[in-house]
Amino acid sequence: MSLPTESSTVGTDTPWSELGSLMLPAYAETWAMVGIVMVLVIILGGTMGLALFNTDRRGIFPHAQSHATLSWIVNMGRSLPFLVLMAAIIPFTKWVTGTTIGIWAAVVPMTIAGIPFFARLVQNALNDLPKENLSVGLVTGGSPLQIIGATQIREALPALASAITLNTISMVEYSAIAGTIGAGGIGYLAVTYGYQRFDMNVMIATILALIVTVQIVQFLGDRIARALARP
Amino acid sequence: MIEIRQLHKHYDTAQGRVEVLKGIDLNVESGSITAVVGPSGAGKSTLSHCISLLEKPSSGQILVDGKDLSVLSGKALRAERRAIGTIFQNSALLRRMTVAENVALPLRNLGVIHHEMEHRVAELLARVGLADRANSYPGELSGGQRQRVGIARALALRPRLLLSDEATSGLDPESTAQILELLASLRTDLGLAIILITHEMDVVRHIADRVAQLDGGQIAEYGELRALVANPKSATGSKLLPLRPDLVPAGYDFALTVAYRGNHIDPSWISKLGSEHGATVALLGGSVEAHHEGTLGRVEIGVSGINKERVIEVLDGWGLHATAHSHALGSAAINYETRIEVKV
Ligand SMILES: Nc1ncnc2c1ncn2[C@@H]1O[C@H](COP(=O)(O)OP(=O)(O)O)[C@@H](O)[C@H]1O
Ligand SMILES: [Mg+2]
């Protein structure tokens, strides 16, 4: 993708015919970021959500103190606006990835913001399950892992699919915000072309791309959740 | 044989210690159904959780064939708890699993190999009369069918004891009858020990062999159902066969509750009291129930023209157990209220 230079002419709209070659690589970058982040968020945030639920009263290992600590950490992660979080952890991002720009530099703050968000969504999904599920898991001789697998994750799958949908949409949004610090993706296009160079066509194309993306993600997410639901 | 010995359970709450179970002793023999009845808050569910090993008793033992399961935890507990099958109030099936998968859950948890599992599940579903619903989801079944799946799941690991906490509450009478019939057949065919925790006296009256009345965390009354009903002094007996007396007519000297059992009940003793002993007898109320071991009955009569000790002696000679009421007759209000109270 071509970077704007000092010599760029302010206010020149990229012709519609060239938008494709400009947008597609950026769009792919956006999805690369969101994809990597969602894998990490589902694994780490999911684990955290399971830990939140299972240390609570209805969990396998109720432990008020551990639960309160976990909950406090999650709240802390959720309390910072993404832009602030992103700026605040730049040293950490640099330490992890060796850089502060590009896809990988965006993945770190997005993952850190996504984990507590997803953890709460998972916790809510599990809280909505019948409270007898734990007893069922125990009296049928389940080990903790079997109980988590059969009576928690599997039973909550439709709600978890919805949680993943919601989280993915948030991450698409965050990736656009990350664009402001040079993360790449269509957010970066919007900032460099649309904002800094008043390129109206890129701006419109970016907005359309985001709208369509969110609609499609939500549509697919709803379809999957419905397919997972049982009578 | 399941023995519960001196079971205590307390909870430490912000308001201090709450003693919920205060020394429960209960023996449940194989091939018999013991009903645990009691008012709300008596500790029935707490007892049920302790027996199903979901909660650790504060002290006491739960012995299955002499082995105390209440002290186990972790892997050992998981291995031994298969001796106890639990049926839940609302069946508590996993909603995203088919009927067959729900029944297979205990087998899968214990690592039973696949083809054996399929065979066993088919056998269990046939046992509860749902062989044709293996691939349905719980949401497609009626409450009674779901509960039968719950029973099949509880039976999967061939338990010694089947524990049911309010398994029929919330079911319509027909489904309740089916469930009870199923439990009764499991008692007989598989020789299971069954503990039936319930607040529904109808359920108890139909299938229980023994009854324990739980009150304030203690067993207030315990015995064979037939003995309790046949004992006119038994409070549990009067709850099992509540009398619905007409208003007591004035002019009778005293009232008696007469209990009897047998395969058929000959009511001629009432007229015989009059013709052979010169008594005047009014039938105030009665209740007769079929039980799997024979008929149970209780009637209440108002009597005059004969003295109380004599009539009890006469009835005793005929194999009928009678007890006199302490309250005075001629006061319909008192009598009626007493009955209402008894029927709780
Ligand atoms: N976890 C608990 N903490 C404190 N008190 C409890 C707890 N569980 C039950 N109790 C108390 O024990 C008593 C008996 O409850 P329960 O066993 O549910 O009775 P039942 O099933 O006979 O209605 C109630 O007074 C209830 O408040
Ligand atoms: Mg209860």
PDB file of N, CA, C and O in Angstrom, chain A residues 128-130 132-133 135-144 146 150-151 154-155 157-158 228-231, chain B residues 52 54 78 81 84 86 88 90 92-97 101 105-106 108-110 137-140 153 157:
ATOM      1  N   ASP A 128     -26.343 -17.486  32.415  1.00  0.00           N
ATOM      2  CA  ASP A 128     -27.701 -17.684  31.901  1.00  0.00           C
ATOM      3  C   ASP A 128     -28.071 -19.160  31.803  1.00  0.00           C
ATOM      4  O   ASP A 128     -29.227 -19.484  31.518  1.00  0.00           O
ATOM      5  N   LEU A 129     -27.138 -20.062  32.022  1.00  0.00           N
ATOM      6  CA  LEU A 129     -27.457 -21.494  31.961  1.00  0.00           C
ATOM      7  C   LEU A 129     -28.200 -21.894  33.235  1.00  0.00           C
ATOM      8  O   LEU A 129     -28.056 -21.248  34.269  1.00  0.00           O
ATOM      9  N   PRO A 130     -28.982 -22.980  33.168  1.00  0.00           N
ATOM     10  CA  PRO A 130     -29.690 -23.426  34.381  1.00  0.00           C
ATOM     11  C   PRO A 130     -28.696 -23.726  35.495  1.00  0.00           C
ATOM     12  O   PRO A 130     -27.627 -24.272  35.245  1.00  0.00           O
ATOM     13  N   GLU A 132     -28.757 -25.865  37.753  1.00  0.00           N
ATOM     14  CA  GLU A 132     -28.572 -27.290  38.088  1.00  0.00           C
ATOM     15  C   GLU A 132     -27.452 -27.925  37.274  1.00  0.00           C
ATOM     16  O   GLU A 132     -27.039 -29.049  37.587  1.00  0.00           O
ATOM     17  N   ASN A 133     -26.987 -27.239  36.233  1.00  0.00           N
ATOM     18  CA  ASN A 133     -25.996 -27.872  35.363  1.00  0.00           C
ATOM     19  C   ASN A 133     -24.765 -28.376  36.113  1.00  0.00           C
ATOM     20  O   ASN A 133     -24.231 -29.431  35.799  1.00  0.00           O
ATOM     21  N   SER A 135     -24.619 -29.391  39.268  1.00  0.00           N
ATOM     22  CA  SER A 135     -24.990 -30.614  39.983  1.00  0.00           C
ATOM     23  C   SER A 135     -25.065 -31.797  39.031  1.00  0.00           C
ATOM     24  O   SER A 135     -24.621 -32.898  39.367  1.00  0.00           O
ATOM     25  N   VAL A 136     -25.615 -31.553  37.840  1.00  0.00           N
ATOM     26  CA  VAL A 136     -25.707 -32.624  36.852  1.00  0.00           C
ATOM     27  C   VAL A 136     -24.305 -33.126  36.502  1.00  0.00           C
ATOM     28  O   VAL A 136     -24.043 -34.328  36.502  1.00  0.00           O
ATOM     29  N   GLY A 137     -23.402 -32.195  36.245  1.00  0.00           N
ATOM     30  CA  GLY A 137     -22.031 -32.577  35.926  1.00  0.00           C
ATOM     31  C   GLY A 137     -21.403 -33.394  37.050  1.00  0.00           C
ATOM     32  O   GLY A 137     -20.747 -34.415  36.799  1.00  0.00           O
ATOM     33  N   LEU A 138     -21.646 -32.975  38.284  1.00  0.00           N
ATOM     34  CA  LEU A 138     -21.031 -33.669  39.424  1.00  0.00           C
ATOM     35  C   LEU A 138     -21.634 -35.050  39.637  1.00  0.00           C
ATOM     36  O   LEU A 138     -20.902 -36.036  39.770  1.00  0.00           O
ATOM     37  N   VAL A 139     -22.965 -35.139  39.664  1.00  0.00           N
ATOM     38  CA  VAL A 139     -23.553 -36.452  39.976  1.00  0.00           C
ATOM     39  C   VAL A 139     -23.349 -37.454  38.842  1.00  0.00           C
ATOM     40  O   VAL A 139     -23.460 -38.656  39.064  1.00  0.00           O
ATOM     41  N   THR A 140     -23.077 -36.974  37.636  1.00  0.00           N
ATOM     42  CA  THR A 140     -22.803 -37.924  36.562  1.00  0.00           C
ATOM     43  C   THR A 140     -21.316 -38.279  36.517  1.00  0.00           C
ATOM     44  O   THR A 140     -20.850 -38.908  35.572  1.00  0.00           O
ATOM     45  N   GLY A 141     -20.591 -37.861  37.549  1.00  0.00           N
ATOM     46  CA  GLY A 141     -19.201 -38.294  37.678  1.00  0.00           C
ATOM     47  C   GLY A 141     -18.220 -37.524  36.810  1.00  0.00           C
ATOM     48  O   GLY A 141     -17.130 -38.024  36.516  1.00  0.00           O
ATOM     49  N   GLY A 142     -18.576 -36.330  36.409  1.00  0.00           N
ATOM     50  CA  GLY A 142     -17.694 -35.551  35.542  1.00  0.00           C
ATOM     51  C   GLY A 142     -16.483 -34.990  36.270  1.00  0.00           C
ATOM     52  O   GLY A 142     -16.578 -34.587  37.430  1.00  0.00           O
ATOM     53  N   SER A 143     -15.337 -34.979  35.573  1.00  0.00           N
ATOM     54  CA  SER A 143     -14.167 -34.287  36.097  1.00  0.00           C
ATOM     55  C   SER A 143     -14.377 -32.797  35.813  1.00  0.00           C
ATOM     56  O   SER A 143     -15.230 -32.436  35.009  1.00  0.00           O
ATOM     57  N   PRO A 144     -13.598 -31.928  36.465  1.00  0.00           N
ATOM     58  CA  PRO A 144     -13.791 -30.494  36.188  1.00  0.00           C
ATOM     59  C   PRO A 144     -13.763 -30.175  34.693  1.00  0.00           C
ATOM     60  O   PRO A 144     -14.621 -29.425  34.201  1.00  0.00           O
ATOM     61  N   GLN A 146     -14.455 -32.184  32.178  1.00  0.00           N
ATOM     62  CA  GLN A 146     -15.663 -32.730  31.543  1.00  0.00           C
ATOM     63  C   GLN A 146     -16.876 -31.864  31.858  1.00  0.00           C
ATOM     64  O   GLN A 146     -17.739 -31.648  31.004  1.00  0.00           O
ATOM     65  N   ALA A 150     -18.953 -30.231  28.881  1.00  0.00           N
ATOM     66  CA  ALA A 150     -20.307 -30.698  28.565  1.00  0.00           C
ATOM     67  C   ALA A 150     -21.393 -29.780  29.102  1.00  0.00           C
ATOM     68  O   ALA A 150     -22.384 -29.519  28.420  1.00  0.00           O
ATOM     69  N   THR A 151     -21.232 -29.301  30.326  1.00  0.00           N
ATOM     70  CA  THR A 151     -22.341 -28.561  30.935  1.00  0.00           C
ATOM     71  C   THR A 151     -22.175 -27.051  30.843  1.00  0.00           C
ATOM     72  O   THR A 151     -23.103 -26.316  31.124  1.00  0.00           O
ATOM     73  N   ARG A 154     -20.432 -26.358  25.967  1.00  0.00           N
ATOM     74  CA  ARG A 154     -21.345 -26.914  24.973  1.00  0.00           C
ATOM     75  C   ARG A 154     -22.764 -26.371  25.133  1.00  0.00           C
ATOM     76  O   ARG A 154     -23.432 -26.045  24.153  1.00  0.00           O
ATOM     77  N   GLU A 155     -23.228 -26.267  26.371  1.00  0.00           N
ATOM     78  CA  GLU A 155     -24.581 -25.781  26.586  1.00  0.00           C
ATOM     79  C   GLU A 155     -24.721 -24.301  26.246  1.00  0.00           C
ATOM     80  O   GLU A 155     -25.793 -23.828  25.895  1.00  0.00           O
ATOM     81  N   LEU A 157     -23.093 -22.719  23.827  1.00  0.00           N
ATOM     82  CA  LEU A 157     -22.595 -22.400  22.482  1.00  0.00           C
ATOM     83  C   LEU A 157     -23.369 -21.316  21.720  1.00  0.00           C
ATOM     84  O   LEU A 157     -22.743 -20.420  21.145  1.00  0.00           O
ATOM     85  N   PRO A 158     -24.697 -21.346  21.715  1.00  0.00           N
ATOM     86  CA  PRO A 158     -25.387 -20.273  20.978  1.00  0.00           C
ATOM     87  C   PRO A 158     -25.042 -18.893  21.556  1.00  0.00           C
ATOM     88  O   PRO A 158     -24.756 -17.958  20.807  1.00  0.00           O
ATOM     89  N   LEU A 228     -26.990 -23.216  16.189  1.00  0.00           N
ATOM     90  CA  LEU A 228     -26.513 -23.940  17.369  1.00  0.00           C
ATOM     91  C   LEU A 228     -27.607 -24.139  18.415  1.00  0.00           C
ATOM     92  O   LEU A 228     -27.493 -24.992  19.288  1.00  0.00           O
ATOM     93  N   ALA A 229     -28.665 -23.336  18.336  1.00  0.00           N
ATOM     94  CA  ALA A 229     -29.734 -23.442  19.333  1.00  0.00           C
ATOM     95  C   ALA A 229     -30.512 -24.735  19.111  1.00  0.00           C
ATOM     96  O   ALA A 229     -30.587 -25.241  18.001  1.00  0.00           O
ATOM     97  N   ARG A 230     -31.046 -25.268  20.195  1.00  0.00           N
ATOM     98  CA  ARG A 230     -31.853 -26.487  20.108  1.00  0.00           C
ATOM     99  C   ARG A 230     -33.260 -26.178  20.608  1.00  0.00           C
ATOM    100  O   ARG A 230     -33.447 -25.250  21.366  1.00  0.00           O
ATOM    101  N   PRO A 231     -34.240 -26.962  20.172  1.00  0.00           N
ATOM    102  CA  PRO A 231     -35.621 -26.659  20.566  1.00  0.00           C
ATOM    103  C   PRO A 231     -35.793 -26.631  22.075  1.00  0.00           C
ATOM    104  O   PRO A 231     -35.068 -27.306  22.780  1.00  0.00           O
TER     105      PRO A 231
ATOM    106  N   SER B  52     -26.669 -36.973  47.903  1.00  0.00           N
ATOM    107  CA  SER B  52     -26.138 -37.073  46.536  1.00  0.00           C
ATOM    108  C   SER B  52     -24.683 -36.606  46.478  1.00  0.00           C
ATOM    109  O   SER B  52     -24.117 -36.466  45.400  1.00  0.00           O
ATOM    110  N   LEU B  54     -23.334 -33.837  46.927  1.00  0.00           N
ATOM    111  CA  LEU B  54     -23.075 -32.523  46.336  1.00  0.00           C
ATOM    112  C   LEU B  54     -22.605 -31.562  47.415  1.00  0.00           C
ATOM    113  O   LEU B  54     -21.963 -30.560  47.140  1.00  0.00           O
ATOM    114  N   ARG B  78     -15.475 -39.230  42.728  1.00  0.00           N
ATOM    115  CA  ARG B  78     -16.057 -39.403  41.403  1.00  0.00           C
ATOM    116  C   ARG B  78     -16.262 -40.880  41.089  1.00  0.00           C
ATOM    117  O   ARG B  78     -17.231 -41.262  40.454  1.00  0.00           O
ATOM    118  N   ARG B  81     -19.225 -42.254  43.649  1.00  0.00           N
ATOM    119  CA  ARG B  81     -20.548 -41.655  43.695  1.00  0.00           C
ATOM    120  C   ARG B  81     -21.503 -42.306  42.708  1.00  0.00           C
ATOM    121  O   ARG B  81     -22.706 -42.060  42.749  1.00  0.00           O
ATOM    122  N   ILE B  84     -24.775 -43.813  43.769  1.00  0.00           N
ATOM    123  CA  ILE B  84     -25.973 -43.023  44.051  1.00  0.00           C
ATOM    124  C   ILE B  84     -26.431 -42.319  42.776  1.00  0.00           C
ATOM    125  O   ILE B  84     -25.697 -41.531  42.195  1.00  0.00           O
ATOM    126  N   THR B  86     -28.997 -39.720  40.998  1.00  0.00           N
ATOM    127  CA  THR B  86     -29.810 -38.587  41.439  1.00  0.00           C
ATOM    128  C   THR B  86     -30.799 -38.158  40.353  1.00  0.00           C
ATOM    129  O   THR B  86     -30.424 -37.989  39.202  1.00  0.00           O
ATOM    130  N   PHE B  88     -33.428 -35.104  39.443  1.00  0.00           N
ATOM    131  CA  PHE B  88     -33.640 -33.710  39.845  1.00  0.00           C
ATOM    132  C   PHE B  88     -35.101 -33.294  39.697  1.00  0.00           C
ATOM    133  O   PHE B  88     -35.860 -33.886  38.931  1.00  0.00           O
ATOM    134  N   ASN B  90     -36.606 -30.732  38.185  1.00  0.00           N
ATOM    135  CA  ASN B  90     -37.151 -30.408  36.850  1.00  0.00           C
ATOM    136  C   ASN B  90     -36.416 -31.196  35.769  1.00  0.00           C
ATOM    137  O   ASN B  90     -36.270 -30.728  34.655  1.00  0.00           O
ATOM    138  N   ALA B  92     -33.564 -31.503  34.836  1.00  0.00           N
ATOM    139  CA  ALA B  92     -32.214 -30.965  34.633  1.00  0.00           C
ATOM    140  C   ALA B  92     -31.435 -31.683  33.528  1.00  0.00           C
ATOM    141  O   ALA B  92     -30.297 -32.078  33.711  1.00  0.00           O
ATOM    142  N   LEU B  93     -32.090 -31.825  32.379  1.00  0.00           N
ATOM    143  CA  LEU B  93     -31.366 -32.390  31.238  1.00  0.00           C
ATOM    144  C   LEU B  93     -30.559 -31.280  30.576  1.00  0.00           C
ATOM    145  O   LEU B  93     -30.910 -30.110  30.664  1.00  0.00           O
ATOM    146  N   LEU B  94     -29.475 -31.657  29.913  1.00  0.00           N
ATOM    147  CA  LEU B  94     -28.699 -30.670  29.169  1.00  0.00           C
ATOM    148  C   LEU B  94     -29.419 -30.427  27.849  1.00  0.00           C
ATOM    149  O   LEU B  94     -29.727 -31.366  27.120  1.00  0.00           O
ATOM    150  N   ARG B  95     -29.693 -29.162  27.593  1.00  0.00           N
ATOM    151  CA  ARG B  95     -30.637 -28.825  26.525  1.00  0.00           C
ATOM    152  C   ARG B  95     -30.076 -29.002  25.122  1.00  0.00           C
ATOM    153  O   ARG B  95     -30.819 -29.165  24.170  1.00  0.00           O
ATOM    154  N   ARG B  96     -28.752 -28.910  25.000  1.00  0.00           N
ATOM    155  CA  ARG B  96     -28.174 -29.049  23.665  1.00  0.00           C
ATOM    156  C   ARG B  96     -27.760 -30.480  23.372  1.00  0.00           C
ATOM    157  O   ARG B  96     -27.154 -30.762  22.351  1.00  0.00           O
ATOM    158  N   MET B  97     -28.083 -31.383  24.269  1.00  0.00           N
ATOM    159  CA  MET B  97     -27.784 -32.793  24.014  1.00  0.00           C
ATOM    160  C   MET B  97     -29.081 -33.518  23.697  1.00  0.00           C
ATOM    161  O   MET B  97     -30.126 -33.201  24.259  1.00  0.00           O
ATOM    162  N   GLU B 101     -27.766 -38.662  24.254  1.00  0.00           N
ATOM    163  CA  GLU B 101     -26.524 -38.081  24.781  1.00  0.00           C
ATOM    164  C   GLU B 101     -26.648 -37.760  26.263  1.00  0.00           C
ATOM    165  O   GLU B 101     -25.696 -37.917  27.033  1.00  0.00           O
ATOM    166  N   LEU B 105     -24.324 -39.399  29.261  1.00  0.00           N
ATOM    167  CA  LEU B 105     -23.372 -38.517  29.941  1.00  0.00           C
ATOM    168  C   LEU B 105     -22.565 -39.197  31.060  1.00  0.00           C
ATOM    169  O   LEU B 105     -21.341 -39.109  31.079  1.00  0.00           O
ATOM    170  N   PRO B 106     -23.231 -39.916  31.975  1.00  0.00           N
ATOM    171  CA  PRO B 106     -22.448 -40.567  33.032  1.00  0.00           C
ATOM    172  C   PRO B 106     -21.485 -41.613  32.484  1.00  0.00           C
ATOM    173  O   PRO B 106     -20.382 -41.786  33.003  1.00  0.00           O
ATOM    174  N   ARG B 108     -20.090 -41.587  29.500  1.00  0.00           N
ATOM    175  CA  ARG B 108     -18.983 -40.884  28.845  1.00  0.00           C
ATOM    176  C   ARG B 108     -18.009 -40.335  29.884  1.00  0.00           C
ATOM    177  O   ARG B 108     -16.797 -40.421  29.730  1.00  0.00           O
ATOM    178  N   ASN B 109     -18.574 -39.775  30.958  1.00  0.00           N
ATOM    179  CA  ASN B 109     -17.703 -39.226  32.003  1.00  0.00           C
ATOM    180  C   ASN B 109     -16.799 -40.297  32.590  1.00  0.00           C
ATOM    181  O   ASN B 109     -15.672 -40.031  32.989  1.00  0.00           O
ATOM    182  N   LEU B 110     -17.313 -41.525  32.649  1.00  0.00           N
ATOM    183  CA  LEU B 110     -16.497 -42.599  33.214  1.00  0.00           C
ATOM    184  C   LEU B 110     -15.698 -43.350  32.169  1.00  0.00           C
ATOM    185  O   LEU B 110     -15.027 -44.329  32.470  1.00  0.00           O
ATOM    186  N   TYR B 137     -34.551 -33.769  21.254  1.00  0.00           N
ATOM    187  CA  TYR B 137     -33.931 -32.883  22.239  1.00  0.00           C
ATOM    188  C   TYR B 137     -34.914 -32.685  23.392  1.00  0.00           C
ATOM    189  O   TYR B 137     -36.130 -32.786  23.191  1.00  0.00           O
ATOM    190  N   PRO B 138     -34.387 -32.426  24.592  1.00  0.00           N
ATOM    191  CA  PRO B 138     -35.266 -32.270  25.752  1.00  0.00           C
ATOM    192  C   PRO B 138     -36.410 -31.283  25.500  1.00  0.00           C
ATOM    193  O   PRO B 138     -37.533 -31.514  25.934  1.00  0.00           O
ATOM    194  N   GLY B 139     -36.111 -30.229  24.734  1.00  0.00           N
ATOM    195  CA  GLY B 139     -37.135 -29.233  24.452  1.00  0.00           C
ATOM    196  C   GLY B 139     -38.310 -29.763  23.643  1.00  0.00           C
ATOM    197  O   GLY B 139     -39.334 -29.112  23.534  1.00  0.00           O
ATOM    198  N   GLU B 140     -38.153 -30.951  23.078  1.00  0.00           N
ATOM    199  CA  GLU B 140     -39.234 -31.534  22.287  1.00  0.00           C
ATOM    200  C   GLU B 140     -40.064 -32.530  23.094  1.00  0.00           C
ATOM    201  O   GLU B 140     -40.965 -33.157  22.549  1.00  0.00           O
ATOM    202  N   ARG B 153     -30.913 -41.525  32.985  1.00  0.00           N
ATOM    203  CA  ARG B 153     -29.551 -41.019  33.226  1.00  0.00           C
ATOM    204  C   ARG B 153     -29.066 -41.419  34.626  1.00  0.00           C
ATOM    205  O   ARG B 153     -27.918 -41.833  34.805  1.00  0.00           O
ATOM    206  N   LEU B 157     -25.292 -45.770  35.562  1.00  0.00           N
ATOM    207  CA  LEU B 157     -24.117 -46.410  36.164  1.00  0.00           C
ATOM    208  C   LEU B 157     -24.495 -47.497  37.171  1.00  0.00           C
ATOM    209  O   LEU B 157     -23.709 -47.851  38.025  1.00  0.00           O
TER     210      LEU B 157
END
